[in-house]
Short mmCIF file of C-alpha atoms in Angstrom, two decimals:
data_model
loop_
_atom_site.label_atom_id
_atom_site.label_comp_id
_atom_site.label_asym_id
_atom_site.label_seq_id
_atom_site.Cartn_x
_atom_site.Cartn_y
_atom_site.Cartn_z
CA MET A 287 -0.11 -0.02 -0.03
CA ARG A 288 1.35 3.41 -0.80
CA PRO A 289 1.96 5.75 2.12
CA LEU A 290 -0.99 7.94 3.31
CA ILE A 291 0.17 11.63 3.56
CA LEU A 292 -2.28 14.00 5.44
CA VAL A 293 -1.88 17.80 4.47
CA SER A 294 -2.84 20.80 6.15
CA ASN A 295 -2.12 24.51 6.26
CA ASP A 296 -3.21 27.87 7.83
CA ASP A 297 -3.63 29.79 4.65
CA SER A 298 -6.77 27.97 3.79
CA TYR A 299 -7.49 25.57 0.96
CA MET A 300 -7.26 28.21 -1.82
CA ALA A 301 -3.76 29.06 -1.00
CA ARG A 302 -1.05 28.56 -3.56
CA GLY A 303 1.32 27.06 -1.01
CA VAL A 304 -0.77 23.99 -0.26
CA HIS A 305 -1.18 23.36 -3.98
CA ALA A 306 2.63 23.53 -4.54
CA LEU A 307 3.05 21.09 -1.59
CA ILE A 308 0.59 18.63 -2.84
CA ASP A 309 2.24 18.79 -6.35
CA ARG A 310 5.49 17.62 -4.69
CA LEU A 311 3.88 14.96 -2.41
CA VAL A 312 1.77 12.99 -4.87
CA LYS A 313 4.84 11.00 -5.97
CA PHE A 314 5.47 9.75 -2.50
CA GLY A 315 2.01 8.38 -1.54
CA ASP A 316 -1.80 8.94 -1.40
CA VAL A 317 -2.39 12.47 -0.46
CA VAL A 318 -5.44 13.91 1.49
CA ALA A 319 -5.60 17.55 2.13
CA VAL A 320 -7.87 18.94 4.94
CA CYS A 321 -7.41 22.64 5.18
CA PRO A 322 -9.17 25.56 6.74
CA GLN A 323 -12.20 27.02 4.86
CA HIS A 324 -10.92 30.50 5.70
CA PRO A 325 -7.31 32.00 6.56
CA GLN A 326 -6.14 31.01 10.02
CA SER A 327 -2.74 32.61 10.22
CA GLY A 328 -1.59 33.04 13.77
CA GLN A 329 -3.97 30.46 15.22
CA SER A 330 -1.21 28.49 16.82
CA MET A 331 -2.73 25.19 18.35
CA ALA A 332 -6.30 26.90 18.73
CA ILE A 333 -9.11 24.53 18.93
CA THR A 334 -12.72 25.13 18.35
CA VAL A 335 -14.79 24.41 21.40
CA ASN A 336 -17.94 26.65 21.59
CA GLU A 337 -19.07 26.21 18.21
CA PRO A 338 -19.85 23.15 15.75
CA LEU A 339 -17.55 22.40 12.79
CA ARG A 340 -18.45 21.43 9.20
CA ILE A 341 -16.45 19.34 6.85
CA THR A 342 -16.86 19.87 3.09
CA ARG A 343 -15.49 17.72 0.37
CA LEU A 344 -14.08 19.58 -2.57
CA ASP A 345 -12.84 18.55 -6.07
CA ASP A 346 -9.80 16.47 -6.10
CA TYR A 347 -6.44 18.32 -7.01
CA ASN A 348 -3.75 16.63 -8.91
CA GLY A 349 -4.99 13.30 -7.57
CA ALA A 350 -5.26 14.37 -3.94
CA ARG A 351 -8.57 14.32 -2.11
CA MET A 352 -9.48 17.83 -0.90
CA TYR A 353 -11.53 18.92 2.11
CA HIS A 354 -12.06 22.05 3.91
CA VAL A 355 -13.06 22.49 7.54
CA SER A 356 -14.72 25.47 9.21
CA GLY A 357 -12.30 25.97 11.91
CA SER A 358 -8.59 26.16 12.74
CA PRO A 359 -5.57 24.11 11.50
CA VAL A 360 -5.62 21.85 14.55
CA ASP A 361 -9.42 21.24 13.97
CA CYS A 362 -8.46 20.07 10.53
CA ILE A 363 -6.02 17.64 11.84
CA LYS A 364 -8.34 16.29 14.53
CA LEU A 365 -11.22 15.96 12.25
CA ALA A 366 -9.18 14.29 9.56
CA MET A 367 -7.88 11.73 12.11
CA HIS A 368 -11.40 11.07 13.44
CA HIS A 369 -13.97 11.52 10.66
CA ILE A 370 -12.18 11.80 7.12
CA LEU A 371 -9.39 9.33 6.92
CA ASP A 372 -10.10 5.62 6.74
CA ARG A 373 -6.66 4.75 7.93
CA ARG A 374 -3.81 6.22 10.10
CA PRO A 375 -1.48 8.44 8.12
CA ASP A 376 2.16 7.72 7.67
CA LEU A 377 3.04 11.39 7.58
CA VAL A 378 1.57 14.87 8.39
CA VAL A 379 2.81 17.48 6.10
CA THR A 380 1.63 21.30 6.54
CA GLY A 381 2.05 24.31 4.37
CA ILE A 382 3.62 25.62 2.35
CA ASN A 383 3.23 28.60 4.54
CA HIS A 384 3.13 32.01 2.83
CA GLY A 385 5.63 33.67 5.11
CA SER A 386 8.46 32.64 7.61
CA ASN A 387 7.54 30.50 10.68
CA SER A 388 11.22 30.85 11.96
CA ALA A 389 12.29 31.81 15.64
CA ILE A 390 9.53 32.72 17.93
CA ASN A 391 6.85 32.78 15.00
CA VAL A 392 6.58 28.88 15.55
CA LEU A 393 4.57 29.51 18.56
CA TYR A 394 1.86 31.52 16.89
CA SER A 395 1.82 29.65 13.59
CA GLY A 396 -1.31 27.84 12.52
CA THR A 397 0.78 25.77 10.03
CA MET A 398 3.18 24.56 12.83
CA GLY A 399 0.17 24.20 15.16
CA ALA A 400 -1.24 21.68 12.75
CA ALA A 401 2.07 19.82 12.46
CA MET A 402 2.40 19.75 16.30
CA GLU A 403 -1.21 18.17 16.39
CA GLY A 404 0.17 15.44 14.12
CA SER A 405 3.05 14.90 16.43
CA ALA A 406 0.50 14.80 19.31
CA PHE A 407 -1.21 12.00 17.53
CA GLY A 408 2.22 10.28 17.29
CA ILE A 409 2.55 10.84 13.40
CA PRO A 410 5.76 12.08 11.99
CA SER A 411 5.02 15.73 11.14
CA ILE A 412 6.81 18.31 9.08
CA GLY A 413 5.81 21.90 8.47
CA PHE A 414 7.25 23.82 5.51
CA SER A 415 7.15 27.57 5.23
CA LEU A 416 8.58 30.02 2.53
CA THR A 417 9.75 33.48 3.57
CA ASP A 418 7.46 35.25 1.25
CA HIS A 419 4.00 36.36 2.38
CA SER A 420 2.59 37.16 -1.04
CA ALA A 421 -0.29 35.32 -2.27
CA ASP A 422 1.34 34.37 -5.74
CA ALA A 423 4.80 33.42 -4.06
CA ASP A 424 7.03 31.15 -6.10
CA PHE A 425 7.44 28.01 -4.04
CA THR A 426 10.08 26.51 -6.32
CA PRO A 427 12.76 27.13 -3.87
CA CYS A 428 11.03 24.63 -1.44
CA GLU A 429 10.95 21.66 -3.78
CA LYS A 430 14.25 19.99 -2.93
CA ALA A 431 13.82 20.35 0.64
CA ILE A 432 10.36 18.69 0.55
CA ASP A 433 11.79 15.82 -1.55
CA VAL A 434 14.71 15.20 0.75
CA LEU A 435 12.86 15.41 4.10
CA VAL A 436 9.57 13.67 3.10
CA GLU A 437 11.63 10.92 1.79
CA ALA A 438 13.64 10.54 4.77
CA ALA A 439 10.75 10.87 7.27
CA LEU A 440 8.54 8.40 5.49
CA ARG A 441 11.51 5.87 5.61
CA HIS A 442 12.76 6.50 9.05
CA GLY A 443 9.86 8.25 10.98
CA LEU A 444 10.46 10.85 13.70
CA PRO A 445 10.92 10.54 17.63
CA GLU A 446 7.48 10.69 19.14
CA ASP A 447 6.27 14.26 19.95
CA VAL A 448 8.90 15.86 17.69
CA ALA A 449 7.94 17.80 14.51
CA LEU A 450 10.14 19.41 12.07
CA ASN A 451 9.93 23.21 11.34
CA VAL A 452 11.45 23.72 7.92
CA ASN A 453 11.78 27.36 6.49
CA VAL A 454 12.88 28.17 3.01
CA PRO A 455 14.48 31.38 2.02
CA ASN A 456 12.64 33.38 -0.77
CA ILE A 457 15.57 33.26 -3.21
CA SER A 458 15.79 32.63 -6.89
CA GLY A 459 16.16 28.96 -7.71
CA THR A 460 16.97 26.14 -5.11
CA PRO A 461 18.74 26.98 -1.91
CA ALA A 462 22.26 25.35 -2.01
CA GLU A 463 22.46 24.45 1.55
CA MET A 464 20.22 23.08 4.39
CA ARG A 465 21.02 23.46 8.01
CA LEU A 466 20.04 21.91 11.42
CA CYS A 467 19.33 25.14 13.36
CA THR A 468 18.36 26.32 16.73
CA PRO A 469 15.30 28.86 16.86
CA CYS A 470 16.67 32.31 17.02
CA ARG A 471 15.98 34.20 20.09
CA GLY A 472 14.12 37.41 19.43
CA ARG A 473 10.94 39.25 19.89
CA TRP A 474 8.51 41.64 18.25
CA ASN A 475 8.59 45.15 19.16
CA ASP A 476 6.07 48.07 18.39
CA GLU A 477 3.51 45.46 17.72
CA TYR A 478 0.35 47.49 17.17
CA LYS A 479 -0.54 50.21 14.58
CA GLU A 480 -3.10 52.61 16.34
CA TYR A 481 -5.99 53.96 14.36
CA THR A 482 -8.91 56.16 15.20
CA ASP A 483 -12.37 55.16 14.01
CA PRO A 484 -14.91 57.65 12.50
CA PHE A 485 -16.45 57.98 16.10
CA GLY A 486 -13.24 58.94 17.64
CA ARG A 487 -12.62 55.61 19.17
CA LYS A 488 -9.16 54.02 19.07
CA PHE A 489 -8.47 50.55 17.64
CA TYR A 490 -5.31 48.47 17.09
CA TRP A 491 -3.95 46.38 14.33
CA LEU A 492 -1.05 43.84 14.88
CA THR A 493 2.15 44.64 13.14
CA GLY A 494 5.63 44.94 14.42
CA ARG A 495 9.39 44.79 13.88
CA TYR A 496 11.19 41.58 14.74
CA GLU A 497 14.22 42.14 16.86
CA ASN A 498 16.98 39.36 16.59
CA LEU A 499 18.53 39.12 19.88
CA GLU A 500 21.50 36.93 18.57
CA PRO A 501 22.22 38.21 15.11
CA GLU A 502 25.80 36.82 15.14
CA ASN A 503 24.95 33.41 16.11
CA GLU A 504 25.43 31.21 13.10
CA SER A 505 23.54 28.25 14.52
CA THR A 506 20.16 29.98 14.43
CA ASP A 507 17.35 29.60 11.82
CA GLU A 508 17.36 33.33 11.18
CA TRP A 509 21.17 33.27 10.28
CA ALA A 510 20.55 30.41 8.02
CA LEU A 511 17.53 32.15 6.08
CA ALA A 512 19.47 35.32 5.94
CA HIS A 513 22.42 33.49 4.18
CA GLY A 514 20.09 31.65 1.84
CA MET A 515 19.98 28.44 3.43
CA VAL A 516 17.03 26.08 4.39
CA SER A 517 16.62 25.89 8.11
CA VAL A 518 15.44 22.80 9.90
CA VAL A 519 14.43 23.12 13.47
CA PRO A 520 13.06 20.09 15.41
CA VAL A 521 10.27 21.28 17.82
CA ALA A 522 9.02 19.09 20.79
CA ILE A 523 5.38 19.26 21.92
CA GLU A 524 6.59 18.02 25.33
CA ARG A 525 7.68 21.43 26.55
CA SER A 526 8.70 20.52 30.09
CA SER A 527 12.29 19.42 29.50
CA ASP A 528 14.78 18.68 32.31
CA ILE A 529 16.07 22.21 31.64
CA CYS A 530 12.79 23.49 32.91
CA ARG A 531 13.24 21.65 36.28
CA SER A 532 15.93 24.11 37.15
CA VAL A 533 13.70 26.64 38.74
CA SER A 534 15.86 26.64 41.75
CA TRP A 535 13.45 28.01 44.16
CA LEU A 536 10.63 25.69 43.33
CA PRO A 537 11.67 22.87 45.77
CA GLU A 538 11.71 25.36 48.67
CA ALA A 539 8.48 26.92 47.90
CA ILE A 540 6.94 23.45 47.43
CA ALA A 541 8.25 22.46 50.95
CA ALA A 542 6.90 25.72 52.28
CA TYR A 543 3.51 24.83 50.94
CA ASN A 544 3.77 21.25 52.23
CA GLY A 545 5.33 22.19 55.59
CA MET B 279 7.06 50.84 44.47
CA ARG B 280 4.75 47.95 44.84
CA PRO B 281 5.13 45.14 42.26
CA LEU B 282 3.04 45.40 39.29
CA ILE B 283 1.20 42.27 38.39
CA LEU B 284 -0.59 41.71 34.96
CA VAL B 285 -3.53 39.44 34.99
CA SER B 286 -5.27 37.61 32.27
CA ASN B 287 -7.28 34.50 31.53
CA ASP B 288 -9.28 32.89 28.75
CA ASP B 289 -12.76 32.53 30.33
CA SER B 290 -13.30 36.38 29.86
CA TYR B 291 -13.42 39.25 32.11
CA MET B 292 -16.63 38.07 33.61
CA ALA B 293 -15.33 34.76 34.87
CA ARG B 294 -15.34 34.10 38.53
CA GLY B 295 -11.93 32.54 38.30
CA VAL B 296 -10.28 35.81 37.39
CA HIS B 297 -11.96 37.64 40.33
CA ALA B 298 -10.88 35.08 42.69
CA LEU B 299 -7.17 35.44 41.40
CA ILE B 300 -7.50 39.15 41.89
CA ASP B 301 -8.78 38.82 45.19
CA ARG B 302 -5.61 36.93 46.14
CA LEU B 303 -3.14 39.12 44.29
CA VAL B 304 -3.97 42.54 45.41
CA LYS B 305 -2.05 42.12 48.69
CA PHE B 306 1.14 41.46 46.69
CA GLY B 307 1.09 44.57 44.39
CA ASP B 308 -0.71 46.64 41.94
CA VAL B 309 -2.98 44.49 39.81
CA VAL B 310 -4.15 45.31 36.35
CA ALA B 311 -6.25 42.72 34.64
CA VAL B 312 -6.47 42.70 30.85
CA CYS B 313 -8.97 39.85 29.88
CA PRO B 314 -10.80 38.72 26.70
CA GLN B 315 -14.24 40.33 26.02
CA HIS B 316 -15.61 36.89 24.98
CA PRO B 317 -14.61 33.34 26.23
CA GLN B 318 -11.43 32.08 24.58
CA SER B 319 -11.08 28.49 25.82
CA GLY B 320 -8.83 26.49 23.56
CA GLN B 321 -7.33 29.46 21.86
CA SER B 322 -3.65 28.41 22.71
CA MET B 323 -1.18 31.05 21.63
CA ALA B 324 -3.42 32.39 18.85
CA ILE B 325 -3.01 35.94 17.84
CA THR B 326 -5.42 38.09 15.82
CA VAL B 327 -3.68 39.37 12.53
CA ASN B 328 -6.59 39.87 10.04
CA GLU B 329 -8.88 42.10 12.19
CA PRO B 330 -8.43 45.13 14.43
CA LEU B 331 -8.64 44.98 18.23
CA ARG B 332 -10.27 47.17 20.62
CA ILE B 333 -9.45 47.84 24.28
CA THR B 334 -12.15 48.85 26.77
CA ARG B 335 -11.63 50.17 30.35
CA LEU B 336 -14.05 48.61 32.91
CA ASP B 337 -14.86 49.53 36.33
CA ASP B 338 -12.18 48.63 38.92
CA TYR B 339 -12.48 45.38 40.78
CA ASN B 340 -11.11 45.16 44.41
CA GLY B 341 -8.52 47.97 43.69
CA ALA B 342 -7.47 46.34 40.40
CA ARG B 343 -7.62 48.13 37.18
CA MET B 344 -9.79 46.10 34.70
CA TYR B 345 -9.87 46.16 30.88
CA HIS B 346 -11.19 43.82 28.21
CA VAL B 347 -9.89 43.16 24.74
CA SER B 348 -11.72 41.98 21.70
CA GLY B 349 -9.19 39.06 20.85
CA SER B 350 -7.39 36.12 22.23
CA PRO B 351 -5.59 35.77 25.66
CA VAL B 352 -2.25 36.42 23.80
CA ASP B 353 -3.72 39.56 22.33
CA CYS B 354 -4.62 40.60 25.88
CA ILE B 355 -0.89 40.35 26.97
CA LYS B 356 0.57 41.99 23.92
CA LEU B 357 -1.88 45.09 23.99
CA ALA B 358 -1.27 45.18 27.80
CA MET B 359 2.56 45.42 27.15
CA HIS B 360 2.33 47.98 24.36
CA HIS B 361 -0.90 50.12 25.02
CA ILE B 362 -2.15 49.70 28.68
CA LEU B 363 0.72 49.52 31.11
CA ASP B 364 2.95 52.26 31.73
CA ARG B 365 5.74 50.26 33.18
CA ARG B 366 7.03 46.65 32.88
CA PRO B 367 5.05 44.21 35.10
CA ASP B 368 7.03 42.19 37.50
CA LEU B 369 4.73 39.25 37.10
CA VAL B 370 1.98 37.86 34.76
CA VAL B 371 -0.50 35.65 36.56
CA THR B 372 -3.32 33.99 34.40
CA GLY B 373 -6.40 32.18 35.40
CA ILE B 374 -7.75 30.92 37.51
CA ASN B 375 -8.91 28.76 34.67
CA HIS B 376 -12.38 26.93 34.98
CA GLY B 377 -11.00 23.44 34.20
CA SER B 378 -7.79 21.51 34.36
CA ASN B 379 -4.85 22.46 32.02
CA SER B 380 -2.81 19.48 32.97
CA ALA B 381 -1.00 17.16 30.57
CA ILE B 382 -1.56 17.73 26.91
CA ASN B 383 -4.30 20.39 27.48
CA VAL B 384 -1.41 22.86 28.27
CA LEU B 385 -0.97 23.18 24.46
CA TYR B 386 -4.49 24.23 23.67
CA SER B 387 -5.05 26.34 26.70
CA GLY B 388 -5.55 30.04 26.29
CA THR B 389 -4.75 30.69 29.95
CA MET B 390 -1.49 29.01 29.48
CA GLY B 391 -0.96 30.74 26.15
CA ALA B 392 -1.18 34.01 27.90
CA ALA B 393 1.36 32.88 30.46
CA MET B 394 3.54 31.62 27.73
CA GLU B 395 3.32 35.11 26.03
CA GLY B 396 4.39 36.72 29.46
CA SER B 397 7.42 34.59 29.32
CA ALA B 398 8.05 35.38 25.78
CA PHE B 399 8.30 39.04 26.97
CA GLY B 400 10.86 37.80 29.54
CA ILE B 401 8.39 38.24 32.48
CA PRO B 402 7.92 35.64 35.19
CA SER B 403 4.66 33.98 34.41
CA ILE B 404 2.28 31.63 36.19
CA GLY B 405 -1.01 30.07 34.95
CA PHE B 406 -3.44 28.70 37.54
CA SER B 407 -6.24 26.28 36.89
CA LEU B 408 -8.65 24.51 38.95
CA THR B 409 -10.12 21.11 37.81
CA ASP B 410 -13.76 22.37 37.74
CA HIS B 411 -15.36 23.51 34.66
CA SER B 412 -18.52 25.02 36.18
CA ALA B 413 -19.05 28.72 36.02
CA ASP B 414 -19.76 28.95 39.69
CA ALA B 415 -16.75 26.89 40.84
CA ASP B 416 -15.33 27.51 44.36
CA PHE B 417 -11.73 28.64 44.06
CA THR B 418 -10.82 28.34 47.64
CA PRO B 419 -8.51 25.23 46.90
CA CYS B 420 -6.17 27.43 44.92
CA GLU B 421 -5.62 30.17 47.63
CA LYS B 422 -2.66 28.78 49.32
CA ALA B 423 -0.82 27.77 46.06
CA ILE B 424 -1.36 31.32 44.71
CA ASP B 425 0.10 32.77 47.90
CA VAL B 426 3.15 30.68 48.03
CA LEU B 427 4.05 30.66 44.33
CA VAL B 428 3.31 34.33 43.77
CA GLU B 429 5.39 35.29 46.74
CA ALA B 430 8.27 33.27 45.65
CA ALA B 431 8.10 34.31 41.91
CA LEU B 432 8.11 37.99 42.96
CA ARG B 433 11.06 37.35 45.22
CA HIS B 434 13.13 35.11 42.91
CA GLY B 435 11.82 35.42 39.28
CA LEU B 436 11.91 32.55 36.84
CA PRO B 437 14.40 31.58 34.15
CA GLU B 438 13.76 33.28 31.03
CA ASP B 439 11.42 31.53 28.84
CA VAL B 440 10.04 29.25 31.57
CA ALA B 441 6.36 29.62 32.77
CA LEU B 442 4.67 27.70 35.54
CA ASN B 443 1.52 25.55 34.83
CA VAL B 444 -0.21 25.15 38.14
CA ASN B 445 -3.32 22.81 38.51
CA VAL B 446 -5.31 22.64 41.68
CA PRO B 447 -7.62 19.63 42.45
CA ASN B 448 -11.20 20.32 42.96
CA ILE B 449 -11.56 19.21 46.57
CA SER B 450 -13.08 20.56 49.70
CA GLY B 451 -10.63 22.90 51.52
CA THR B 452 -6.96 23.36 50.89
CA PRO B 453 -5.01 20.52 49.22
CA ALA B 454 -2.43 19.28 51.68
CA GLU B 455 0.38 18.78 49.27
CA MET B 456 1.97 20.49 46.26
CA ARG B 457 4.31 18.70 43.92
CA LEU B 458 6.73 19.44 41.17
CA CYS B 459 5.40 17.19 38.18
CA THR B 460 6.03 16.13 34.53
CA PRO B 461 3.23 16.60 32.21
CA CYS B 462 1.34 13.13 31.96
CA ARG B 463 1.53 11.53 28.58
CA GLY B 464 -1.98 11.11 27.19
CA ARG B 465 -4.28 11.80 24.24
CA TRP B 466 -7.95 12.59 23.48
CA ASN B 467 -9.97 9.82 21.97
CA ASP B 468 -13.55 9.99 20.18
CA GLU B 469 -12.97 13.64 19.90
CA TYR B 470 -16.26 14.77 18.08
CA LYS B 471 -19.80 14.19 18.62
CA GLU B 472 -21.65 14.04 15.26
CA TYR B 473 -24.85 15.71 14.59
CA THR B 474 -27.33 16.14 11.52
CA ASP B 475 -28.68 19.48 10.95
CA PRO B 476 -32.43 20.17 9.93
CA PHE B 477 -31.17 19.90 6.28
CA GLY B 478 -29.64 16.45 6.57
CA ARG B 479 -26.10 17.91 6.67
CA LYS B 480 -23.61 16.66 9.31
CA PHE B 481 -21.84 18.79 11.76
CA TYR B 482 -19.30 17.95 14.59
CA TRP B 483 -18.74 19.38 17.93
CA LEU B 484 -15.44 18.86 19.90
CA THR B 485 -15.65 16.57 22.98
CA GLY B 486 -13.69 13.55 23.91
CA ARG B 487 -12.43 11.15 26.51
CA TYR B 488 -8.90 11.62 27.86
CA GLU B 489 -6.66 8.56 27.80
CA ASN B 490 -3.97 8.54 30.31
CA LEU B 491 -1.02 6.68 28.81
CA GLU B 492 0.95 6.43 32.06
CA PRO B 493 -1.59 6.02 34.92
CA GLU B 494 0.91 4.40 37.26
CA ASN B 495 3.58 7.07 36.95
CA GLU B 496 3.57 9.02 40.31
CA SER B 497 5.55 12.02 38.93
CA THR B 498 2.80 13.10 36.49
CA ASP B 499 0.50 15.96 36.99
CA GLU B 500 -2.59 13.80 36.34
CA TRP B 501 -1.38 11.59 39.15
CA ALA B 502 -0.89 14.36 41.67
CA LEU B 503 -4.32 15.80 40.79
CA ALA B 504 -6.12 12.40 41.09
CA HIS B 505 -4.63 12.17 44.53
CA GLY B 506 -5.65 15.50 45.87
CA MET B 507 -2.31 17.37 45.34
CA VAL B 508 -1.50 20.62 43.58
CA SER B 509 0.63 20.06 40.45
CA VAL B 510 3.40 22.34 39.25
CA VAL B 511 4.82 21.89 35.83
CA PRO B 512 7.50 24.19 34.36
CA VAL B 513 6.80 24.83 30.64
CA ALA B 514 9.49 26.07 28.29
CA ILE B 515 8.43 28.27 25.41
CA GLU B 516 11.78 27.26 23.61
CA ARG B 517 10.69 24.07 22.37
CA SER B 518 13.64 22.79 20.50
CA SER B 519 15.55 21.30 23.31
CA ASP B 520 18.70 19.05 22.99
CA ILE B 521 16.47 16.13 23.11
CA CYS B 522 14.97 17.15 19.80
CA ARG B 523 18.34 17.14 18.11
CA SER B 524 18.43 13.40 18.33
CA VAL B 525 16.40 12.99 15.19
CA SER B 526 19.12 10.47 14.13
CA TRP B 527 18.45 10.58 10.38
CA LEU B 528 18.50 14.32 10.03
CA PRO B 529 22.34 14.87 9.60
CA GLU B 530 22.26 12.33 6.87
CA ALA B 531 19.23 13.82 5.11
CA ILE B 532 20.89 17.31 5.33
CA ALA B 533 24.12 15.85 3.90
CA ALA B 534 22.08 14.50 1.07
CA TYR B 535 20.62 17.76 0.32
CA ASN B 536 23.92 19.65 0.54
CA GLY B 537 25.80 16.97 -1.40
#
């Protein structure tokens, strides 16, 4: 039996990026794409709890079965697993995102949220993003990275609970190099544009300027992308690593509570 | 100057849990609460990118300045930092959530999403949850845990990028013990209830049954809660730990790309 590959994204079923991804995946297996009906950028791992959801079958695309779901990227993965797929997928692939999901953006990304949800189901999961927000972006630079990583992930799997966050620089042609990276430490500044409505009331729109806190660190995804390389960052959904246990005052506070 | 404590949640400014939290915090410092206008359960670290946001000042509550924001819990923290607070808070405290955020639920929780956003700003951040979903829950069991952990976090801070996920069992009185725990490995099964609308079309509503994959492991948050203890789980927002680098085939795949 051919491998089953579940595809999702956060830019909706109409996005050029998901079609470019499917074009690349159909040679590796049977592809089913379950994408949000409406754009869901920035939806992280949000789930819809207070409203019902609908599943709509669409026309096939390039041999792939296509659906849209009236919710978030994570809703798409959950509904695919429980109500759409008739067998367990071998791989979850999300994207190709229109825009970077490097550095701290991985936390807010719906495309990576869907990949993390795939990992939560114990399925090897990879999210792909291109550092170009435009609706008509050219996804050619992603092709080789998809081929190499999908082939390897189908053959070898991934450790449980680890997804791959792959970002591809928006350059002409195929990036010459791929790197295993750490997520760059940074933050967003000046995050809102302020407006005044016709009634004199203020409103705010998210924007911002990314500040790279380690621009000289050659091991980060930001550095790799700035130098025309593909970045690969493994991401754990289990976020309570041994490192976290080093909150030095916690044992004492807990003893205070217990004593 | 008194410490400044920023409060948020995901159950909205009207929830009993956030008022119970504020009641506990006002003795430690100046409290400003910026909560979602509408319930935002399950919103994870979602941000609003395609719509504008509004900030509304509400009546003070028990000496705390109160606002609501027309977006997600993370939107609340971002707008508080950029447009509401006039100085950097010493602590972000979120909750008290109506319902558990133990185990894998931490990934979907808006209350923990807001705490993680506090950590992303480099501010010590703690989220509190009570294992009782009801709107009129009694938050008394949380009081001692809040007192002990807020006092210690204000005094000692937290490692950068580490938030605390504190869950309190819904028992009568004050839990006798608090434990440093690992997040229990588990998953949600049968996640959707299926309905048929008056036109014969199916729709789906998220529900489910949590399956504990390590019920005998006494170090997990689920075990602690099931035994009437308060669980404390440190959570890292940097999710690419050294453990993740152990994707054994990645160096070879990257060499294949580069060669």
